[in-house]
Every structure is written in structure tokens, then in C-alpha cells.
Amino acid sequence: MARNVNFDLNHPLMEAGLESPVDEEVVHNSFNQLIAEQSQNELTDAFELQQLQRDLDEEGQDNVPYLSSPDYRERLQGQREDEWQDDERQTDPIRGEHWSSATLKILSSMPSRTIGRSRGAIISQYYNRTMQLRRRRQSRPSIRDFSRSARPSIRGYGMEGDCTDTEVTKRERLVNNLQNLSVSDRVRMLRAMPLSVAEKSELRTLALQKERRIFSGSQIPCCSQLKYYIIIAVRQSWYSWLSFLHSLHLWQVALKRVSGRFGTGVLSYFLFLKTLLFFNLFLFLVTGAFLVLPQAVHPPVLPAVKRSFSGLELLTGAGYLSDTVMYYGYYCNYTLHRSCRDDGREQNISLSNGTRLDCMSKHLSYNMPLAYFFTIGVAFFITCIILVYSMSKSFGQSFRIDKSHSILAVKVFCSWDFKVIKKTSVKLMSENICTQLKELLAEVNHKHVKNTGCQKVWRLTVQGIAWAICIAGTICCVIGIYFFSHYMHKNLQQTSRSPLASQNALLNEASLLALPVVVSLINLLLPGLFNLAAWMEDYESPSVCTYVAIGRNLMLKVSVLCVLCYHWLGRVAADLNHFMCWESFVGQELYRFLLMDFIFTLLDTLLGEFLWRLFSMRVLKRRRKPVFDIARNVLELIYGQTLAWLGVLFTPLLPVVQLIKLLLLFYIKKSSVMMNCQAPRKPYRVSQMTTIFITLLCFPSFLGASVCVTYTMWSITPSSSCGPFRGLKTMFQAGKRWVEELEKDNPNLSVLARAHSYLVENPFFLFVGAGIFLIVIYFHSQVVDGQRKIISLLQEQIENEGEDKKFLITRLQSIHEQKRTPARRLTSQDSS
């Protein structure tokens, strides 16, 4: 990036251009001289023609090969440079030496050389550039290709070149050149001009008017008109299609409104909710296409006694819903296919009931246990890949170097989109930009207060007490959930043994809601204790307070989920005597937890936001509204998504429930935020919050759900009376049995059996795959960190180069003043 530049202090531009940096007239003259020197290369051909005509008139001979030879051109160029130097010495004796071309190029590109430029100088410069573009695109024959009589007469060309064009003439020439350029070159040239928007628009209008006059004066053929109409129609259709696709973006206007009023912190919550919506949509499509739809088309034989629908099933998920495709126990353990039409009717037949092979071979079959096993496994694997990719991409976007000063300048000068014309869109964009500027200004003006030793000790003491209160509260709640779940499990066992269980069926079914209600109540109330502890700590930065709240809520959610997973996979799955189908019971439990979480979220929105706003405004007579709690609401989303991932094995349609919950939650939360909440009193920018959300969704949430599902499929014995894996020791044996049958039918597929035994049965490769993913994430984070360091070094180098330029210009100015001072003294002495 460095370049050796030889500064000549005796050059005339040093005398005229550096006498006063703020003298605009001197700067104009110097810059016009630079433009004249830059345009010397463009006038080379004209002077060459002029000299050629003079020689031909004087000598009367036509030696074209000699005239076009390089020796003649070099001699002619040297003569012309000598003449110009003599003229300069005669007009100004001070101009004895000149700067090099590299020096002139560097000085002309410096920002200081463009200060105070006149509009005429700008038009002249871009007139020369348009001429260069035209000459590049148009091939011109050499003069030696013409005969002597066909050569152009250029007498008087020198007199015309010596005359200075007025600004109007320059403007007309620039318009002519713009009209002759292509559309892309014209737009690019107009954008590069340092003129106002009104002047650029005027130049563009003049160029288009001349172009229209030319087109109107000449008759365009019918084929050309048809071609132009087709091109215009196709282009308009393409732009309309792009606008339609852009309008299909989910919740685009709503997200802009939230961002404009509440900033990027609240916006990150809704963007995260949108991300979870797409994850659940993917799970629903996979399970619906490969599990639910085939089983719904070929329903199994149900017991003769059917349960009636009472309405309570919508809350408990039990009763009538137990015998539907929603739960694990409904799915069959045989291969689905159509039998031969022996008696004119169709029925579902399994592989183990003695069906004729010649009949089965004529139809496609569908192995439901194998499909169930691989569908869940592939869905989790693809979700893992998407999460890892999203996390690595988010790392690259959020942990880059983004200094607030530079972003603030970009937001001030480059953030407005001039294509926006609707009033509502203009209002939304202005609110969004205003909020972002507030956040950036708050980050720029943020000052780190230096505390004394006693203040630091006091702050650490308060923070330690706050964390002790939060950890103690979490431990007490987790212990309470553990013992209460044990009590409910014992109570369920006693109820199932009681002979009066059938008489109190509705009451027993309603009692199943006790554990989900208690857990949801703890998740609702304990974050209030965390907020009280944060108020005691009194953090200076709002972003730090948000991250601390996320950590505490995460501690609570992870502890609760660990106790619940132990309850489901340790107690319920081991008690095969009292549960005919424990997988369906666990699926019903997860449905109840997901539904209760949604209901208590609505209660929190009603009590914590709406009623508090009414109480504050009407009773306390204050205009203050509650602030949206980002940490608690985000952890609620992660908690619900973890439940959905845990339950997809036991309830294939649980992603549909989560999908409906997220859709309703978005509109309810958006309305509550816009009506009941206020923006944070201290605006702050959260550049890394989305990355933290994706990371928490990947590692504690998805990783924990994957471990539980893998443990269930590899280690726990499935129910013997229901589900696609009945009669097997583990769910994993479904794939192993299928591979053995393939090897038995076709010995050539023994390689597939060995690959299955080494890659699937051996958990070592599962850990290797997880390790590879972690290594990829680690290397990507290291690459991003290295890029950050390189960018910081480059920014520091740019700042140093700016200081170098200031230093050089200051030194040049001081040397120039030192040289000018003796001359002024001599002049004053001579005048005296």
C-alpha cells in the first residue's frame, strides 16, 4: 500500500497551490491546471495531426510510413514538450522545475484537492472521461490508411484549441458524450460525478431528451420496435415477479415496525421465533410425509371399544387422542402394502402373517418400523447440519469488526433507500433509522466509569449475593419438582391399580395436569426473582444485564429439563407393569407441558404487561410502561423447542402443535409489545445476540434432546404391546434386522451389513461425527477471529497513513513558508 513519491518543492503548484489551503480561487486554478495536464494525453492525436499538416504544407511530400513511425512520434513529442517548457519559463520564471507524474497522480487523488472545486472543472474532467470511454468503444482507423486527398483538413484547429470554452459549451459537450454512451456507462458516470442530485438529474434528462429526438427523427423498423416492446415487457414482468417474491417474506412489515420502535434487541426475539417456526415446519413436513401420511392411508386394526371425545383431551392429550396418528402407540410394526384382490376387498397385511410372496412382489411395500427409525434419525441429522451452518454463519456476521463511529457515518449518509415511495414505508424506514442511530450514539457515548477499590469490592459482594440467591432459588425449585414428580408417579400407580379408576376417569385424567402446571408456574415466577437480583446489581450496560439474565434463565430451564428427562426415561420407561404403552404416555406428557407453557405465557402477557400498564397509568398516574424482557421470553422459546425435539419420537405430530403455538405467540406478543411496552430507557445495540440465541439453541437445547432420543433408541426397551418396535429389545434393532434380511435375500449385499455394523451400531462413529462438527465450528471461529485481527490491523494502518499524509502536508507547508519568507523580505526591501 506504500508508494515512493518524490516531492519537488520548486514545482509551480507548490507556489500557487499551497500558499493558503483555504483559498478557493487558488485551489480552482491549481486543479484546472491538473485537469489540463491530465487531458494532454487525449490531445496528443490532435497535435500530431496539426504538426503533420504543417510539415506536409511546407515540404510538399507525403511520407506516411515515416510520419507514423515511432521515431517521428518521439521526436515530435520531445519538440512539443520543449516548446511548452519554454512557454512556462517565459510566463512564470519561478516554474523552473516540475513534479513527476506519480506525484501529480497522488496529489490529484487526495481528498484535499477536491475541496472547493468549481462545477466547470468537474464538468471538464468528466467530459474528458466520457471521451475516453467513447474512444475505447469506437475503433478509429489510422491516418496512414487514408489517401492524401481523403485526409481531414485541420487548419485552424490550434486556434480553436487555444480558446477557452465556456461552461455552457462544456455542459453541451458533456451531454452529447453522455448521450452517445451506453445506458450502464451513462449511469456509472453520473453516479461518479461529485455534483448534486438535482444537477445529475438535469444532465440525465438532457441526455434522454436528445436521445428521444434522435429516435423520433429517424424511422425505427417494425422488427426493432417489436423487439424493444418485448424487452420492456419481459423486464417489467421480471421486476413485478421480484416484487411479488419480496412481498411473500413472512412478517416483513411487522418486523420493521418492531425494529423501528423498540430497536434490535426486541427485534432479535421475533427473528428467533421466526427461525424456530421454520425448524418446526421442516420437522412437520418430514414426519408427515414419511410417517403420518402412510399410516393414515393404511390404518391399523383398532380395539372394538372406542373412547368418546369429552373435550378434556385438548388439554391432556389423552383419552380419544390416544388412538390417533398423533402418538407412537398407534403405528404398526409390519410392512404396509396392498394384498391381491382375492375377495374384492383390500386389507393391510404384514410380513409375518403368511402372505404369499408372489402376491407381495407385485406391489410396493413400506416397512413402517424401518421408516420410523430412519425418519427420526435423518430429521435430527439434517436439523443438526442446519443448526451448525446457521451458527457458523452467524458467528461470521456478528463477530466482525464494526466500530460504532464508522457504522454511524454509514447510517447517517448511506442508510436511506430512495426507492421507497409509500408514506407508510417511509415512516417505518425513518423510525428504524432513528432507532438505530440512537443505539449507535448510546454506544459511542458510553463511558467506562473507573471505580475505586472499595466500590469494586462492594459491587463484587452485591453480585455474589445476587448469584447466591438465584442459584439457591433454582436448586430449591428443582428439588421440589423432583419430589413432586415422584409423588405424582406413585399416585398414578395407585390409581391404575384401584378398581374405581373407570368411574373417576375424567378426574384421573385431569390430575395429569398437576405436574405441568407446577413446572410452568415455577418457570413464570422464578424469573421475577432473577429480575430483582439484577436490580440489586445495577449494571451500567443494558446489554450486560441482558446476558446475565439469559445465563440465569438458562440455568433454570436446563435444570428443570434434566429432572423431567430423568422422570420420563428413568421412572416411567422402567415401570412396564403399570404402563401398557409408556412411549405414548411420555408423548402425552410432552404435549401437556408444551400446552401449559403456552397458556402460562399468555397469562404472563396479560398480567405482566397489559394489567401492569393499566395499573401504572391509572393508579400510579405514571406514563411508564413495562420493558420487554428479552432474556426470559427467548429462554421460553428455547424451552418449548426443546420439548418439541424431545417429543418428536413419541409424538410425530408434536411439531404441528409447536408450529401453531409459535404462530399465535408471534401475533400475541407483537400486539402486546406495540400496545403495552416501551422502548428501553437506555438504547443499546445487540450485535451478537442472535448468535448467542442460535448457540443456545444448538448446544444445550438440540444437543440435549439428541442425547435423550439417542439413548431411548439405543438403550431402552420399547413397549411390547404397542408401537412399531414391539417385540424388539431396542428400537435400534429394527435397522439391524432389516440389514440381516437383505443379506439373507442377496448375499452380495454383505458389504452393506458390515457398513451398518461399523457405522451405525458402533457409537464411536457417532461421537466422531459430533467431534467433526465441533472441530468445524472451532476452526470457523478461529478463522473469523483471525479476520477480525487482520481487519483491525488494516484499520490501524489506514489511520496511520492518514496521519502520514497530514504530517507530509504540514511539513511541505512549513518548508514552503520558509522559502517564501526570504522572498517576501527581499520584495519589501526593494519596495522600500
Short mmCIF file of C-alpha atoms in Angstrom, two decimals, residues 193-201:
data_model
loop_
_atom_site.label_atom_id
_atom_site.label_comp_id
_atom_site.label_asym_id
_atom_site.label_seq_id
_atom_site.Cartn_x
_atom_site.Cartn_y
_atom_site.Cartn_z
CA MET A 193 -19.77 12.82 -10.64
CA PRO A 194 -19.34 14.92 -7.47
CA LEU A 195 -22.41 17.02 -8.27
CA SER A 196 -25.70 17.47 -6.52
CA VAL A 197 -28.63 15.16 -7.19
CA ALA A 198 -30.54 17.93 -8.96
CA GLU A 199 -27.67 18.62 -11.38
CA LYS A 200 -27.22 14.89 -12.08
CA SER A 201 -30.94 14.60 -12.78
#
